[in-house]
Short mmCIF file of C-alpha atoms in Angstrom, two decimals:
data_model
loop_
_atom_site.label_atom_id
_atom_site.label_comp_id
_atom_site.label_asym_id
_atom_site.label_seq_id
_atom_site.Cartn_x
_atom_site.Cartn_y
_atom_site.Cartn_z
CA UNK U 3 122.42 97.29 107.66
CA UNK U 4 123.45 100.62 108.06
CA UNK U 5 122.26 102.79 111.22
CA UNK U 6 122.44 105.81 109.26
CA UNK U 7 121.31 105.41 105.83
CA UNK U 8 119.90 107.92 103.32
CA UNK U 9 116.35 107.90 104.85
CA UNK U 10 117.99 108.31 108.65
CA UNK U 11 119.42 111.51 107.39
CA UNK U 12 116.24 112.66 105.44
CA UNK U 13 113.96 112.28 108.45
CA UNK U 14 116.92 113.83 110.87
CA UNK U 15 116.73 116.77 108.35
CA UNK U 16 112.85 117.07 108.28
CA UNK U 17 113.09 117.38 112.31
CA UNK U 18 115.59 119.79 111.95
CA UNK U 19 113.77 121.83 109.59
CA UNK U 20 110.37 121.50 111.76
CA UNK U 21 112.40 122.29 114.94
CA UNK U 22 113.42 125.67 112.98
CA UNK U 23 109.81 126.00 112.22
CA UNK U 24 110.89 127.18 109.16
CA UNK U 25 108.19 126.35 106.50
CA UNK U 26 110.77 126.95 103.38
CA UNK U 27 113.26 124.60 104.67
CA UNK U 28 110.33 122.16 105.58
CA UNK U 29 108.84 122.15 102.00
CA UNK U 30 112.28 121.72 100.45
CA UNK U 31 112.00 118.22 102.10
CA UNK U 32 109.23 117.27 100.38
CA UNK U 33 108.02 115.36 97.27
CA UNK U 34 106.17 117.27 94.78
CA UNK U 35 103.08 114.66 95.36
CA UNK U 36 103.92 114.44 99.25
CA UNK U 37 100.65 113.87 101.57
CA UNK U 38 99.83 114.50 105.27
CA UNK U 39 97.51 112.39 106.89
CA UNK U 40 96.08 113.41 110.77
CA UNK U 41 94.49 111.32 113.02
CA UNK U 42 93.03 113.25 115.74
CA UNK U 43 89.99 110.91 116.35
CA UNK U 44 88.16 113.74 117.13
CA UNK U 45 89.85 114.45 120.50
CA UNK U 46 91.68 117.21 119.01
CA UNK U 47 91.82 119.49 116.33
CA UNK U 48 93.22 117.97 113.24
CA UNK U 49 92.66 118.22 109.59
CA UNK U 50 89.70 115.74 108.59
CA UNK U 51 90.82 115.16 105.14
CA UNK U 52 94.46 113.68 103.61
CA UNK U 53 96.52 117.35 102.82
CA UNK U 54 98.17 117.24 99.79
CA UNK U 55 101.38 119.31 97.88
CA UNK U 56 104.38 120.46 99.87
CA UNK U 57 102.76 123.78 100.29
CA UNK U 58 99.53 122.67 102.77
CA UNK U 59 101.73 119.80 104.09
CA UNK U 60 104.10 122.35 105.42
CA UNK U 61 101.14 124.58 106.40
CA UNK U 62 99.42 121.69 108.20
CA UNK U 63 103.24 121.03 109.89
CA UNK U 64 103.81 124.93 111.12
CA UNK U 65 100.25 125.38 112.10
CA UNK U 66 101.07 122.37 114.59
CA UNK U 67 104.63 123.33 115.91
CA UNK U 68 105.12 125.56 119.10
CA UNK U 69 108.33 127.09 119.99
CA UNK U 70 108.03 125.82 123.10
CA UNK U 71 107.88 122.07 121.83
CA UNK U 72 110.71 119.33 121.82
CA UNK U 73 111.44 117.31 118.61
CA UNK U 74 113.13 114.43 118.52
CA UNK U 75 113.47 111.61 115.94
CA UNK U 76 112.75 108.05 117.50
CA UNK U 77 112.34 104.80 116.59
CA UNK U 78 108.35 104.82 115.40
CA UNK U 79 106.87 101.01 114.46
CA UNK U 80 110.59 100.10 113.12
CA UNK U 81 111.20 103.39 111.25
CA UNK U 82 113.05 106.57 112.09
CA UNK U 83 110.09 109.12 113.32
CA UNK U 84 109.51 112.44 114.83
CA UNK U 85 108.07 112.83 118.31
CA UNK U 86 106.40 116.08 119.58
CA UNK U 87 106.42 116.94 123.04
CA UNK U 88 105.09 120.26 124.68
CA UNK U 89 106.49 120.30 128.50
CA UNK U 90 106.35 116.46 129.80
CA UNK U 91 103.28 115.79 127.26
CA UNK U 92 103.79 113.68 123.89
CA UNK U 93 101.61 116.04 121.66
CA UNK U 94 101.94 113.82 118.50
CA UNK U 95 103.91 111.15 116.88
CA UNK U 96 104.93 111.47 113.09
CA UNK U 97 105.81 108.52 110.97
CA UNK U 98 107.19 109.03 107.53
CA UNK U 99 107.60 107.69 104.29
CA UNK U 100 110.85 108.80 102.26
CA UNK U 101 111.31 108.15 98.83
CA UNK U 102 114.20 109.13 97.43
CA UNK U 103 115.67 111.97 98.74
CA UNK U 104 112.47 113.37 99.99
CA UNK U 105 109.05 112.82 102.29
CA UNK U 106 106.28 111.75 100.40
CA UNK U 107 104.01 110.40 103.03
CA UNK U 108 103.89 111.96 106.79
CA UNK U 109 101.33 110.36 109.07
CA UNK U 110 100.69 112.51 112.12
CA UNK U 111 99.08 110.80 115.29
CA UNK U 112 97.29 113.35 117.44
CA UNK U 113 94.81 111.19 119.45
CA UNK U 114 95.79 111.42 122.81
CA UNK U 115 94.52 108.12 123.40
CA UNK U 116 96.81 106.64 120.86
CA UNK U 117 99.98 108.08 122.55
CA UNK U 118 99.31 106.58 125.83
CA UNK U 119 101.89 104.42 125.59
CA UNK U 120 104.38 107.21 124.60
CA UNK U 121 106.48 109.10 127.62
CA UNK Z 14 106.89 74.22 140.32
CA UNK Z 15 103.24 74.20 140.49
CA UNK Z 16 101.04 73.64 137.07
CA UNK Z 17 100.02 77.42 137.52
CA UNK Z 18 103.76 78.79 137.73
CA UNK Z 19 104.42 76.74 134.93
CA UNK Z 20 101.27 77.79 133.21
CA UNK Z 21 102.61 81.63 133.84
CA UNK Z 22 106.16 80.69 132.83
CA UNK Z 23 104.90 79.20 129.39
CA UNK Z 24 102.90 82.24 129.14
CA UNK Z 25 105.25 84.95 129.56
CA UNK Z 26 107.86 83.38 127.13
CA UNK Z 27 104.96 83.37 124.29
CA UNK Z 28 103.73 87.11 125.00
CA UNK Z 29 106.02 89.16 122.77
CA UNK Z 30 105.34 86.81 120.11
CA UNK Z 31 101.19 87.28 120.86
CA UNK Z 32 101.54 91.17 121.49
CA UNK Z 33 103.52 91.16 117.94
CA UNK Z 34 100.82 89.22 116.29
CA UNK Z 35 97.79 91.18 117.74
CA UNK Z 36 99.35 94.47 117.25
CA UNK Z 37 100.19 93.96 113.48
CA UNK Z 38 96.72 92.52 113.22
CA UNK Z 39 94.83 95.34 114.76
CA UNK Z 40 97.20 98.43 114.84
CA UNK Z 41 96.06 99.21 118.19
CA UNK Z 42 98.31 98.74 121.13
CA UNK Z 43 95.69 98.80 123.65
CA UNK Z 44 93.53 96.33 121.80
CA UNK Z 45 96.54 93.90 121.21
CA UNK Z 46 96.76 93.78 125.15
CA UNK Z 47 93.39 93.51 125.89
CA UNK Z 48 93.15 90.31 123.07
CA UNK Z 49 96.27 88.94 124.97
CA UNK Z 50 94.65 89.40 127.94
CA UNK Z 51 92.06 87.07 126.95
CA UNK Z 52 94.41 84.69 125.30
CA UNK Z 53 96.00 84.01 129.01
CA UNK Z 54 92.64 83.90 130.96
CA UNK Z 55 91.95 80.82 128.14
CA UNK Z 56 95.06 79.76 128.61
CA UNK Z 57 94.47 79.16 132.41
CA UNK Z 58 91.30 77.43 131.87
CA UNK Z 59 92.82 75.26 129.38
CA UNK Z 60 93.70 71.55 130.15
CA UNK Z 61 97.45 72.36 129.17
CA UNK Z 62 98.37 68.63 129.69
CA UNK Z 63 96.89 68.23 126.17
CA UNK Z 64 98.99 70.82 124.60
CA UNK Z 65 101.47 69.67 122.27
CA UNK Z 66 103.29 73.11 121.12
CA UNK Z 67 102.27 75.99 123.53
CA UNK Z 68 103.64 78.34 121.23
CA UNK Z 69 101.33 77.14 118.30
CA UNK Z 70 98.17 77.14 120.53
CA UNK Z 71 98.78 80.27 121.81
CA UNK Z 72 99.93 81.91 118.79
CA UNK Z 73 96.65 80.22 117.24
CA UNK Z 74 94.23 81.31 119.94
CA UNK Z 75 95.42 84.89 119.45
CA UNK Z 76 95.18 85.00 115.58
CA UNK Z 77 91.51 83.68 115.52
CA UNK Z 78 90.19 86.48 118.22
CA UNK Z 79 92.34 88.67 116.42
CA UNK Z 80 90.45 87.72 113.39
CA UNK Z 81 87.53 88.08 114.74
CA UNK Z 82 88.05 91.57 116.24
CA UNK Z 83 89.23 93.04 113.54
CA UNK Z 84 85.71 92.45 111.85
CA UNK Z 85 84.25 94.76 114.91
CA UNK Z 86 87.30 96.89 114.74
CA UNK Z 87 86.80 97.63 110.79
CA UNK Z 88 82.82 98.55 111.83
CA UNK Z 89 83.89 100.99 114.44
CA UNK Z 90 85.96 103.07 112.18
CA UNK Z 91 83.42 103.38 109.64
CA UNK Z 92 82.11 105.86 112.47
CA UNK Z 93 85.65 107.32 113.50
CA UNK Z 94 86.35 110.90 113.05
CA UNK Z 95 88.70 111.82 110.40
CA UNK Z 96 91.17 109.57 108.93
CA UNK Z 97 92.56 106.50 111.32
CA UNK Z 98 95.81 105.75 111.85
CA UNK Z 99 97.44 103.19 113.72
CA UNK Z 100 98.46 103.35 117.47
CA UNK Z 101 102.18 104.26 117.06
CA UNK Z 102 104.70 102.21 118.85
CA UNK Z 103 108.01 103.00 120.08
CA UNK Z 104 109.70 100.08 118.75
CA UNK Z 105 112.90 101.21 121.01
CA UNK Z 106 111.32 100.51 124.19
CA UNK Z 107 108.77 98.15 123.54
CA UNK Z 108 109.85 94.34 124.55
CA UNK Z 109 106.26 93.39 123.17
CA UNK Z 110 106.77 93.63 119.61
CA UNK Z 111 109.31 91.05 118.98
CA UNK Z 112 109.46 89.29 115.78
CA UNK Z 113 111.67 87.40 113.64
CA UNK Z 114 111.76 90.24 111.14
CA UNK Z 115 110.49 93.89 111.44
CA UNK Z 116 108.11 92.91 108.96
CA UNK Z 117 104.52 94.30 108.72
CA UNK Z 118 105.02 96.90 111.46
CA UNK Z 119 105.60 100.43 109.47
CA UNK Z 120 102.89 102.35 109.17
CA UNK Z 121 102.98 102.35 105.11
CA UNK Z 122 102.52 98.35 105.53
CA UNK Z 123 99.73 98.36 108.39
CA UNK Z 124 97.56 100.64 106.60
CA UNK Z 125 97.76 98.39 103.45
CA UNK Z 126 96.95 95.40 105.60
CA UNK Z 127 94.23 97.37 106.93
CA UNK Z 128 92.43 97.03 103.69
CA UNK Z 129 93.10 93.02 103.44
CA UNK Z 130 90.94 90.35 104.69
CA UNK Z 131 91.52 89.84 108.55
CA UNK Z 132 92.44 86.61 107.00
CA UNK Z 133 94.49 87.50 104.50
CA UNK Z 134 96.47 90.01 106.98
CA UNK Z 135 96.42 87.03 109.40
CA UNK Z 136 98.21 84.70 106.64
CA UNK Z 137 101.13 87.26 105.48
CA UNK Z 138 102.01 88.67 109.25
CA UNK Z 139 102.40 85.24 110.58
CA UNK Z 140 104.15 84.20 107.30
CA UNK Z 141 106.29 87.21 106.80
CA UNK Z 142 106.86 88.66 110.50
CA UNK Z 143 106.86 85.51 112.32
CA UNK Z 144 107.86 82.77 109.60
CA UNK Z 145 105.18 80.15 110.63
CA UNK Z 146 105.52 77.02 108.15
CA UNK Z 147 102.96 77.15 105.46
CA UNK Z 148 101.48 73.40 106.80
CA UNK Z 149 101.39 74.97 110.62
CA UNK Z 150 99.58 78.41 109.19
CA UNK Z 151 97.06 76.07 107.32
CA UNK Z 152 95.85 74.59 110.34
CA UNK Z 153 96.38 77.80 112.44
CA UNK Z 154 93.38 79.15 109.98
CA UNK Z 155 91.65 76.45 109.55
CA UNK Z 156 92.43 76.19 105.73
CA UNK Z 157 94.48 74.28 103.36
CA UNK Z 158 98.04 74.94 102.29
CA UNK Z 159 97.56 75.87 99.00
CA UNK Z 160 94.93 78.39 99.86
CA UNK Z 161 97.29 79.56 102.48
CA UNK Z 162 100.03 80.05 99.70
CA UNK Z 163 97.35 82.04 97.86
CA UNK Z 164 96.54 84.37 100.50
CA UNK Z 165 100.38 85.20 101.35
CA UNK Z 166 100.94 85.67 97.99
CA UNK Z 167 97.87 88.18 97.17
CA UNK Z 168 98.79 90.00 100.36
CA UNK Z 169 102.64 90.40 99.23
CA UNK Z 170 101.33 91.64 96.25
CA UNK Z 171 99.28 94.64 97.50
CA UNK Z 172 102.15 95.31 99.56
CA UNK Z 173 104.34 95.55 97.04
CA UNK Z 174 102.14 97.62 94.65
CA UNK Z 175 101.90 100.20 97.42
CA UNK Z 176 105.11 100.14 98.18
CA UNK Z 177 105.72 101.00 94.31
CA UNK Z 178 107.43 104.15 93.43
CA UNK Z 179 105.11 104.89 90.16
CA UNK Z 180 107.39 102.86 88.28
CA UNK Z 181 107.19 104.69 85.24
CA UNK Z 182 105.84 103.47 81.41
CA UNK Z 183 109.33 103.45 80.17
CA UNK Z 184 110.56 101.14 82.70
CA UNK Z 185 107.44 98.55 82.03
CA UNK Z 186 108.51 98.94 78.51
CA UNK Z 187 112.05 98.31 79.26
CA UNK Z 188 111.28 95.13 81.54
CA UNK Z 189 108.74 93.76 78.56
CA UNK Z 190 111.05 94.14 76.05
CA UNK Z 191 113.74 92.33 78.48
CA UNK Z 192 111.21 89.53 78.88
CA UNK Z 193 110.36 89.08 75.66
CA UNK Z 194 114.17 88.44 74.51
CA UNK Z 195 114.97 86.33 77.38
CA UNK Z 196 112.01 84.08 77.14
CA UNK Z 197 112.96 83.73 73.07
CA UNK Z 198 116.27 82.63 74.11
CA UNK Z 199 115.18 80.43 76.76
CA UNK Z 200 117.50 81.97 79.16
CA UNK Z 201 116.93 80.99 82.40
CA UNK Z 202 119.18 83.15 84.14
CA UNK Z 203 118.20 86.23 82.47
CA UNK Z 204 114.85 85.19 83.14
CA UNK Z 205 115.02 84.74 87.05
CA UNK Z 206 117.10 88.14 86.73
CA UNK Z 207 113.79 90.04 85.60
CA UNK Z 208 111.54 88.33 87.07
CA UNK Z 209 110.04 89.50 91.05
CA UNK Z 210 110.23 86.53 94.03
CA UNK Z 211 106.58 85.95 93.67
CA UNK Z 212 106.13 86.33 89.89
CA UNK Z 213 102.77 84.81 88.52
CA UNK Z 214 102.69 83.76 84.89
CA UNK Z 215 98.87 83.98 83.30
CA UNK Z 216 97.55 83.04 80.07
CA UNK Z 217 93.98 83.49 78.79
CA UNK Z 218 93.84 80.95 75.94
CA UNK Z 219 90.31 79.78 76.75
CA UNK Z 220 91.31 76.13 76.66
CA UNK Z 221 93.47 76.56 73.12
CA UNK Z 222 96.26 74.27 72.78
CA UNK Z 223 99.22 75.16 74.19
CA UNK Z 224 98.53 77.43 76.70
CA UNK Z 225 98.88 77.01 80.44
CA UNK Z 226 95.48 76.41 81.83
CA UNK Z 227 96.96 77.22 85.35
CA UNK Z 228 99.04 80.42 86.74
CA UNK Z 229 102.79 79.60 87.00
CA UNK Z 230 103.93 81.10 90.57
CA UNK Z 231 107.58 81.95 91.44
CA UNK Z 232 110.25 83.31 89.75
CA UNK Z 233 112.45 79.83 89.75
CA UNK Z 234 109.41 77.92 88.05
CA UNK Z 235 108.06 80.62 85.77
CA UNK Z 236 111.42 81.23 84.51
CA UNK Z 237 111.88 77.35 83.85
CA UNK Z 238 108.21 77.12 82.28
CA UNK Z 239 109.48 79.79 79.28
CA UNK Z 240 112.48 77.81 78.94
CA UNK Z 241 110.83 74.67 78.53
CA UNK Z 242 109.09 75.54 75.69
CA UNK Z 243 110.89 78.17 74.37
CA UNK Z 244 112.22 76.29 71.16
CA UNK Z 245 109.33 75.29 69.29
CA UNK Z 246 107.23 78.31 70.56
CA UNK Z 247 109.15 81.15 68.72
CA UNK Z 248 109.43 79.66 65.28
CA UNK Z 249 108.72 82.10 62.67
CA UNK Z 250 107.45 84.51 65.40
CA UNK Z 251 107.66 88.21 64.77
CA UNK Z 252 107.48 90.65 67.52
CA UNK Z 253 105.98 93.74 67.26
CA UNK Z 254 105.78 96.16 70.30
CA UNK Z 255 102.70 98.74 70.58
CA UNK Z 256 100.43 99.71 73.43
CA UNK Z 257 96.63 98.49 74.70
CA UNK Z 258 95.33 99.67 77.67
CA UNK Z 259 97.64 102.48 78.30
CA UNK Z 260 100.72 99.67 78.79
CA UNK Z 261 103.08 98.65 76.50
CA UNK Z 262 102.50 94.95 75.07
CA UNK Z 263 104.19 92.45 72.58
CA UNK Z 264 102.41 91.60 69.71
CA UNK Z 265 103.18 87.99 68.36
CA UNK Z 266 102.49 86.86 64.82
CA UNK Z 267 103.74 83.50 63.08
CA UNK Z 268 104.58 83.40 59.52
CA UNK Z 269 103.66 86.92 58.66
CA UNK Z 270 99.76 85.83 59.64
CA UNK Z 271 97.20 87.09 62.49
CA UNK Z 272 98.15 88.40 66.06
CA UNK Z 273 98.07 84.68 67.81
CA UNK Z 274 99.49 86.30 70.94
CA UNK Z 275 99.54 89.47 73.43
CA UNK Z 276 102.10 89.45 75.73
CA UNK Z 277 102.21 92.41 78.58
CA UNK Z 278 103.99 92.57 82.18
CA UNK Z 279 103.18 94.26 85.28
CA UNK Z 280 106.30 95.60 86.94
CA UNK Z 281 107.32 97.21 90.10
CA UNK Z 282 110.72 97.92 92.08
CA UNK Z 283 110.80 94.40 92.51
CA UNK Z 284 111.03 93.72 88.76
CA UNK Z 285 108.44 91.67 86.83
CA UNK Z 286 105.07 90.80 89.03
CA UNK Z 287 102.81 89.37 86.35
CA UNK Z 288 103.44 88.22 83.05
CA UNK Z 289 99.93 88.33 81.06
CA UNK Z 290 99.23 86.25 77.80
CA UNK Z 291 96.38 87.20 75.93
CA UNK Z 292 96.19 84.06 73.47
CA UNK Z 293 92.27 83.52 73.18
CA UNK Z 294 91.40 83.88 69.49
CA UNK Z 295 88.29 85.51 70.46
CA UNK Z 296 89.95 88.42 72.55
CA UNK Z 297 92.36 89.23 69.91
CA UNK Z 298 90.22 90.18 67.35
CA UNK Z 299 90.72 94.10 68.17
CA UNK Z 300 94.36 93.80 67.45
CA UNK Z 301 94.68 91.35 64.38
#
């Protein structure tokens, strides 16, 4: 299997768009029927319902991003995902479902209890 | 080497697999660790001289504990604030998630597994990620081999349906048309080409002659099944394509008579998942 397949490339483009904090660039990578699901577990502010559509999902992502955050593409549950770090702390782990050339689902884990194993 | 050293060595070797099973069952790394710890305590207390296969023994123990734990986990998740997602795992760093295949590890699959019964989930994980043979699975899940095959097949279908990237109506119609042509020709190769690996053929004939009472499972068997009766079945049959319940159907008439059978297929990226036949005269009156 090619390490750098199409899906992987989409995730890298997505991470780049998030690093730039560009809502337009993020939107261009989202499928029309995209959904974002956030798990804050009541511990940190997070959307309590899934968010649908490129505009809403892009906003949900830009709300999360801060200029000081470092974003890296890492192996999350066997697939390329995006890890957000602030100083030395993991703030969020994003797992993505890519359909065709677009991101169709973004799962955002924010609950600190679930990020204990991420260094 | 003492007996305890030996127990430690065996456990250490099997541990990655136990973590892999428990994590996939619970979607939680910390809960998985607790379970594996529990198994270790049991393993220490066990008369290990009577255990023939430590791997089978330990994976059975972790599976049963995980099935119990998922019942309580489910109850707990009902009061969880906001959506529940699995605890993400760094698969480049975590050596405890070893599986023969990376199956059942992605968020998409773990979330579908959440919606299955714990036993279905266990059957799928042990089969797909860890390649356990069906007879061993039956023993682990205190069930029978055919029942376990059913569990795995049901779970696979749910996962495939979820993965389905909204297969269009045109695609379903295309596959149905191709299927009818291949069935009519008795072309095993073409049929196998169209069918998904664990395709099922169901017929509702309500005891009418010529109709199989049992579902036929697996693309090879389904293809051979259609080949077996293709010659006499299709004599004098005219096929008309139409729509019923929002999907493309094929309506069959023999010698210009009433419709005696309606066939449709459900499809996914993998091809035809199900072939459905309605041949019960009482249920065809609306169409004929």
